[in-house]
């Protein structure tokens, strides 16, 4: 049976160290993607990309891992699209902090500044 994913999570953070990546891999280990052939995390140089579509993603654990490693030089974001509740929650990483904001998916283009 084919169904649309309930949750989509996309993001990136840089620069990442091996320890930072290992902590995020452990935090994301419980993710339940629709396509298990696609890795949730992908490293490109010093940037780590997060790409997920599926039933369950450990958002809180991932944010905790990010919080343990974020320093002022880190940048990035984590977008969590809750398709069931039609909501986007954006976590922006800057200056060593995580800033959270949310909007209905209907307003995403206005919300994202496009």
Coordinates of N, CA, C and O in Angstrom, one line a residue:
X1 N 0.8 -1.2 0.0 CA 0.0 0.0 0.0 C 0.9 1.2 0.0 O 1.8 1.4 0.8
X2 N 0.7 2.1 -0.9 CA 1.4 3.4 -1.0 C 0.7 4.5 -0.3 O -0.5 4.6 -0.5
X3 N 1.4 5.2 0.5 CA 0.8 6.3 1.2 C 1.8 7.5 1.3 O 3.0 7.3 1.2
X4 N 1.2 8.7 1.5 CA 2.1 9.9 1.6 C 2.8 9.8 2.9 O 2.2 9.4 3.9
X5 N 4.0 10.3 3.0 CA 4.7 10.3 4.3 C 4.0 11.3 5.3 O 3.5 12.3 4.9
X6 N 4.0 10.9 6.6 CA 3.4 11.8 7.6 C 4.3 12.9 8.0 O 3.8 13.9 8.5
X7 N 5.6 12.7 7.8 CA 6.5 13.7 8.3 C 7.7 13.8 7.3 O 8.1 12.8 6.8
X8 N 8.1 15.0 7.1 CA 9.2 15.3 6.2 C 10.2 16.2 7.0 O 9.7 17.2 7.6
X9 N 11.5 15.8 7.0 CA 12.5 16.6 7.8 C 13.6 16.8 6.8 O 14.2 15.9 6.3
X10 N 14.0 18.1 6.7 CA 15.1 18.5 5.8 C 16.0 19.5 6.5 O 15.4 20.4 7.2
X11 N 17.3 19.4 6.4 CA 18.1 20.4 7.0 C 19.6 20.2 6.7 O 19.9 19.3 6.0
X12 N 20.3 21.1 7.3 CA 21.8 21.0 7.2 C 22.4 21.8 8.4 O 21.8 22.6 9.0
X13 N 23.7 21.4 8.7 CA 24.4 22.1 9.6 C 25.9 22.0 9.2 O 26.4 21.0 8.7
X14 N 26.6 23.1 9.5 CA 28.1 23.1 9.1 C 28.7 24.2 10.0 O 28.1 25.1 10.5
X15 N 30.0 24.1 10.2 CA 30.9 22.9 9.9 C 30.6 21.8 11.0 O 30.3 22.1 12.2
X16 N 30.8 20.6 10.6 CA 30.6 19.5 11.6 C 31.9 18.7 11.7 O 32.7 18.5 10.7
X17 N 32.2 18.2 12.9 CA 33.3 17.3 13.2 C 32.8 15.9 13.1 O 31.6 15.6 13.1
X18 N 33.7 15.0 13.2 CA 33.4 13.5 13.3 C 32.5 13.2 14.5 O 31.6 12.5 14.4
X19 N 32.9 13.8 15.6 CA 32.1 13.6 16.9 C 30.7 14.2 16.8 O 29.8 13.6 17.2
X20 N 30.6 15.3 16.2 CA 29.3 16.0 16.0 C 28.4 15.0 15.1 O 27.3 14.7 15.4
X21 N 29.0 14.5 14.0 CA 28.3 13.6 13.1 C 27.9 12.4 13.8 O 26.7 11.9 13.7
X22 N 28.8 11.8 14.6 CA 28.5 10.5 15.3 C 27.3 10.7 16.3 O 26.4 9.9 16.5
X23 N 27.3 11.9 17.0 CA 26.2 12.1 17.9 C 24.9 12.3 17.2 O 23.9 11.8 17.7
X24 N 24.9 13.0 16.1 CA 23.7 13.1 15.3 C 23.2 11.7 14.7 O 22.0 11.5 14.7
X25 N 24.2 10.9 14.3 CA 23.8 9.6 13.8 C 23.1 8.8 14.9 O 22.1 8.1 14.7
X26 N 23.6 8.8 16.1 CA 23.0 8.1 17.2 C 21.6 8.7 17.5 O 20.7 7.9 17.8
X27 N 21.5 10.0 17.5 CA 20.2 10.6 17.7 C 19.1 10.3 16.7 O 18.0 10.1 17.0
X28 N 19.6 10.1 15.4 CA 18.7 9.8 14.3 C 18.4 8.3 14.1 O 17.6 7.9 13.3
X29 N 19.1 7.5 14.9 CA 19.0 6.0 14.7 C 17.6 5.5 14.8 O 17.3 4.5 14.2
X30 N 16.7 6.1 15.6 CA 15.4 5.6 15.7 C 14.4 6.1 14.6 O 13.2 5.7 14.7
X31 N 14.9 6.8 13.6 CA 14.0 7.3 12.6 C 13.4 6.1 11.8 O 14.1 5.1 11.6
X32 N 12.2 6.3 11.4 CA 11.5 5.3 10.6 C 11.1 5.8 9.2 O 10.0 6.3 9.0
X33 N 12.1 5.9 8.3 CA 11.8 6.4 7.0 C 11.0 5.5 6.1 O 11.0 4.3 6.3
X34 N 10.3 6.0 5.1 CA 9.6 5.2 4.1 C 10.6 4.4 3.2 O 10.3 3.3 2.9
X35 N 11.7 5.1 2.9 CA 12.7 4.4 2.0 C 13.9 4.2 2.8 O 14.7 5.1 3.1
X36 N 14.1 2.9 3.2 CA 15.3 2.6 4.1 C 16.6 2.5 3.3 O 17.6 2.4 3.9
X37 N 16.5 2.6 2.0 CA 17.7 2.6 1.2 C 18.4 4.0 1.1 O 19.6 4.1 0.8
X38 N 17.7 5.0 1.5 CA 18.2 6.4 1.5 C 18.7 6.8 2.9 O 17.9 6.6 3.8
X39 N 19.9 7.2 3.0 CA 20.4 7.6 4.3 C 19.8 8.8 4.8 O 19.5 9.7 4.0
X40 N 19.5 8.9 6.1 CA 18.9 10.1 6.7 C 20.0 11.2 6.8 O 19.6 12.4 6.6
X41 N 21.2 10.9 7.0 CA 22.3 11.8 7.1 C 23.3 11.6 6.0 O 23.6 10.5 5.6
X42 N 23.7 12.7 5.4 CA 24.7 12.6 4.3 C 25.7 13.8 4.5 O 25.4 14.9 4.6
X43 N 27.0 13.4 4.6 CA 28.0 14.4 4.8 C 28.7 14.8 3.5 O 29.0 14.0 2.7
X44 N 28.8 16.1 3.3 CA 29.4 16.7 2.1 C 30.5 17.7 2.6 O 30.1 18.8 2.9
X45 N 31.7 17.2 2.7 CA 32.8 18.0 3.2 C 32.5 18.3 4.7 O 32.4 17.3 5.4
X46 N 32.4 19.5 5.1 CA 32.2 19.8 6.5 C 30.7 20.1 6.8 O 30.3 20.6 7.8
X47 N 29.8 19.8 5.8 CA 28.4 20.0 5.9 C 27.7 18.7 6.1 O 28.0 17.7 5.3
X48 N 26.7 18.6 7.0 CA 25.9 17.4 7.2 C 24.5 17.7 6.8 O 23.9 18.7 7.3
X49 N 24.0 17.0 5.8 CA 22.6 17.2 5.4 C 21.7 16.1 6.1 O 22.1 15.0 6.2
X50 N 20.5 16.6 6.4 CA 19.4 15.7 6.9 C 18.3 15.7 5.9 O 17.8 16.7 5.5
X51 N 17.9 14.5 5.5 CA 16.8 14.3 4.6 C 16.0 13.1 5.0 O 16.5 12.0 5.0
X52 N 14.7 13.3 5.3 CA 13.9 12.2 5.8 C 12.4 12.4 5.4 O 11.9 13.5 5.4
X53 N 11.8 11.3 5.0 CA 10.4 11.3 4.8 C 9.9 9.9 5.3 O 10.4 8.9 5.0
X54 N 8.9 10.0 6.2 CA 8.4 8.7 6.8 C 7.4 8.9 7.9 O 6.7 9.9 8.0
X55 N 7.4 8.0 8.8 CA 6.4 7.9 9.9 C 6.9 8.6 11.1 O 6.2 9.3 11.8
X56 N 8.2 8.4 11.5 CA 8.7 8.9 12.7 C 10.1 9.4 12.6 O 11.0 8.7 12.0
X57 N 10.4 10.6 13.1 CA 11.7 11.1 13.2 C 12.0 11.7 14.6 O 11.1 12.4 15.1
X58 N 13.1 11.3 15.2 CA 13.3 11.7 16.6 C 13.8 13.2 16.7 O 15.0 13.5 16.9
X59 N 12.9 14.1 16.5 CA 13.2 15.5 16.5 C 13.8 16.0 17.8 O 14.9 16.7 17.7
X60 N 13.2 15.6 18.9 CA 13.8 16.1 20.2 C 15.2 15.6 20.4 O 16.1 16.4 20.8
X61 N 15.4 14.3 20.1 CA 16.8 13.8 20.3 C 17.8 14.4 19.4 O 18.9 14.7 19.7
X62 N 17.4 14.7 18.2 CA 18.2 15.4 17.2 C 18.6 16.8 17.6 O 19.7 17.3 17.6
X63 N 17.6 17.5 18.1 CA 17.8 18.9 18.6 C 18.7 18.9 19.9 O 19.5 19.8 20.0
X64 N 18.6 17.9 20.7 CA 19.4 17.7 21.9 C 20.9 17.5 21.4 O 21.8 18.1 22.0
X65 N 21.1 16.6 20.5 CA 22.4 16.4 19.9 C 23.0 17.6 19.3 O 24.2 18.0 19.5
X66 N 22.2 18.4 18.6 CA 22.7 19.6 18.0 C 23.1 20.6 19.1 O 24.1 21.2 19.0
X67 N 22.2 20.7 20.1 CA 22.5 21.6 21.2 C 23.8 21.3 21.9 O 24.5 22.2 22.4
X68 N 24.2 20.1 22.0 CA 25.4 19.7 22.6 C 26.7 20.1 21.9 O 27.7 20.3 22.4
X69 N 26.5 20.3 20.6 CA 27.7 20.6 19.7 C 27.7 22.0 19.1 O 28.7 22.5 18.7
X70 N 26.6 22.7 19.1 CA 26.5 24.0 18.4 C 27.4 25.0 19.1 O 27.4 25.2 20.3
X71 N 28.2 25.7 18.3 CA 29.1 26.8 18.7 C 28.7 28.0 17.8 O 28.1 27.9 16.8
X72 N 29.3 29.2 18.2 CA 28.9 30.4 17.4 C 29.2 30.3 15.9 O 28.6 30.9 15.1
X73 N 30.2 29.4 15.5 CA 30.6 29.3 14.1 C 29.6 28.4 13.3 O 29.7 28.4 12.1
X74 N 28.8 27.7 14.0 CA 27.9 26.8 13.3 C 26.7 27.5 12.7 O 26.2 28.4 13.3
X75 N 26.2 27.0 11.5 CA 25.1 27.6 10.8 C 24.2 26.4 10.3 O 24.8 25.3 10.0
X76 N 23.0 26.7 10.0 CA 22.1 25.7 9.4 C 20.7 25.8 9.8 O 20.3 26.8 10.5
X77 N 19.9 24.8 9.5 CA 18.5 24.8 9.9 C 18.0 23.4 9.8 O 18.6 22.5 9.2
X78 N 16.9 23.2 10.5 CA 16.1 21.9 10.4 C 14.7 22.2 10.2 O 14.1 22.9 11.1
X79 N 14.1 21.8 9.1 CA 12.7 22.0 8.8 C 11.9 20.7 9.1 O 12.3 19.7 8.5
X80 N 10.9 20.8 9.9 CA 10.1 19.6 10.2 C 8.7 19.9 9.6 O 8.0 20.9 10.1
X81 N 8.3 19.2 8.6 CA 7.0 19.4 8.0 C 6.1 18.3 8.4 O 6.3 17.1 8.1
X82 N 5.1 18.6 9.2 CA 4.1 17.7 9.8 C 2.9 17.7 8.8 O 2.1 18.6 8.8
X83 N 2.9 16.7 7.9 CA 1.9 16.6 6.9 C 0.5 16.3 7.4 O -0.5 16.8 6.9
X84 N 0.4 15.6 8.5 CA -0.9 15.3 9.1 C -1.5 16.5 9.7 O -2.7 16.8 9.6
X85 N -0.7 17.4 10.4 CA -1.3 18.6 11.0 C -1.0 19.8 10.2 O -1.3 21.0 10.6
X86 N -0.4 19.7 9.0 CA -0.2 20.7 8.0 C 0.5 21.9 8.6 O 0.1 23.0 8.5
X87 N 1.7 21.6 9.2 CA 2.5 22.6 9.9 C 4.0 22.5 9.6 O 4.5 21.4 9.5
X88 N 4.6 23.6 9.5 CA 6.1 23.6 9.4 C 6.7 24.2 10.6 O 6.2 25.3 11.1
X89 N 7.6 23.5 11.2 CA 8.4 24.0 12.3 C 9.9 24.2 11.8 O 10.4 23.2 11.4
X90 N 10.4 25.4 11.9 CA 11.8 25.6 11.4 C 12.6 25.9 12.6 O 12.3 26.7 13.5
X91 N 13.8 25.2 12.7 CA 14.8 25.4 13.7 C 16.0 26.0 13.0 O 16.6 25.3 12.1
X92 N 16.4 27.2 13.3 CA 17.6 27.8 12.7 C 18.7 27.8 13.7 O 18.6 28.2 14.8
X93 N 19.9 27.4 13.2 CA 21.1 27.4 14.0 C 22.0 28.6 13.6 O 22.5 28.7 12.5
X94 N 22.2 29.4 14.6 CA 23.1 30.6 14.4 C 23.6 31.1 15.7 O 22.9 31.0 16.7
X95 N 24.9 31.5 15.7 CA 25.5 32.0 16.9 C 25.4 31.1 18.1 O 25.3 31.5 19.3
X96 N 25.5 29.8 17.8 CA 25.5 28.8 18.9 C 24.1 28.5 19.5 O 24.1 27.8 20.6
X97 N 23.1 29.0 18.9 CA 21.7 28.8 19.5 C 20.8 28.2 18.4 O 21.1 28.3 17.3
X98 N 19.7 27.7 18.9 CA 18.6 27.2 18.1 C 17.4 28.1 18.2 O 16.9 28.3 19.4
X99 N 17.0 28.7 17.1 CA 15.8 29.5 17.2 C 14.7 28.8 16.4 O 14.8 28.3 15.3
X100 N 13.5 28.7 17.1 CA 12.4 27.9 16.6 C 11.3 28.9 16.2 O 11.0 29.9 16.8
X101 N 10.6 28.6 15.0 CA 9.4 29.3 14.6 C 8.5 28.3 13.9 O 9.0 27.2 13.5
X102 N 7.3 28.6 13.8 CA 6.3 27.7 13.1 C 5.3 28.5 12.3 O 5.0 29.6 12.6
X103 N 4.7 27.8 11.3 CA 3.7 28.4 10.4 C 2.9 27.2 9.8 O 3.4 26.1 9.6
X104 N 1.7 27.5 9.4 CA 0.9 26.6 8.6 C 1.6 26.4 7.3 O 2.2 27.3 6.7
X105 N 1.5 25.1 6.7 CA 2.1 24.9 5.4 C 1.5 25.8 4.3 O 2.2 26.1 3.3
X106 N 0.3 26.2 4.5 CA -0.3 27.1 3.5 C 0.4 28.4 3.4 O 0.4 29.1 2.4
X107 N 1.1 28.8 4.4 CA 1.8 30.1 4.5 C 3.3 29.9 4.3 O 4.0 30.9 4.5
X108 N 3.8 28.8 3.9 CA 5.2 28.6 3.8 C 6.0 29.6 2.9 O 7.0 30.1 3.3
X109 N 5.4 29.9 1.8 CA 6.1 30.8 0.9 C 6.2 32.2 1.5 O 7.3 32.8 1.4
X110 N 5.2 32.7 2.1 CA 5.2 33.9 2.8 C 6.2 33.8 4.0 O 7.0 34.7 4.2
X111 N 6.1 32.8 4.7 CA 6.9 32.5 5.9 C 8.4 32.5 5.6 O 9.2 33.0 6.4
X112 N 8.8 31.9 4.5 CA 10.2 31.7 4.2 C 10.8 32.8 3.5 O 12.0 32.8 3.2
X113 N 10.0 33.9 3.3 CA 10.6 35.1 2.7 C 10.7 35.0 1.1 O 11.3 35.9 0.5
X114 N 10.1 34.1 0.5 CA 10.1 34.0 -1.0 C 8.9 34.8 -1.5 O 7.9 35.0 -1.0

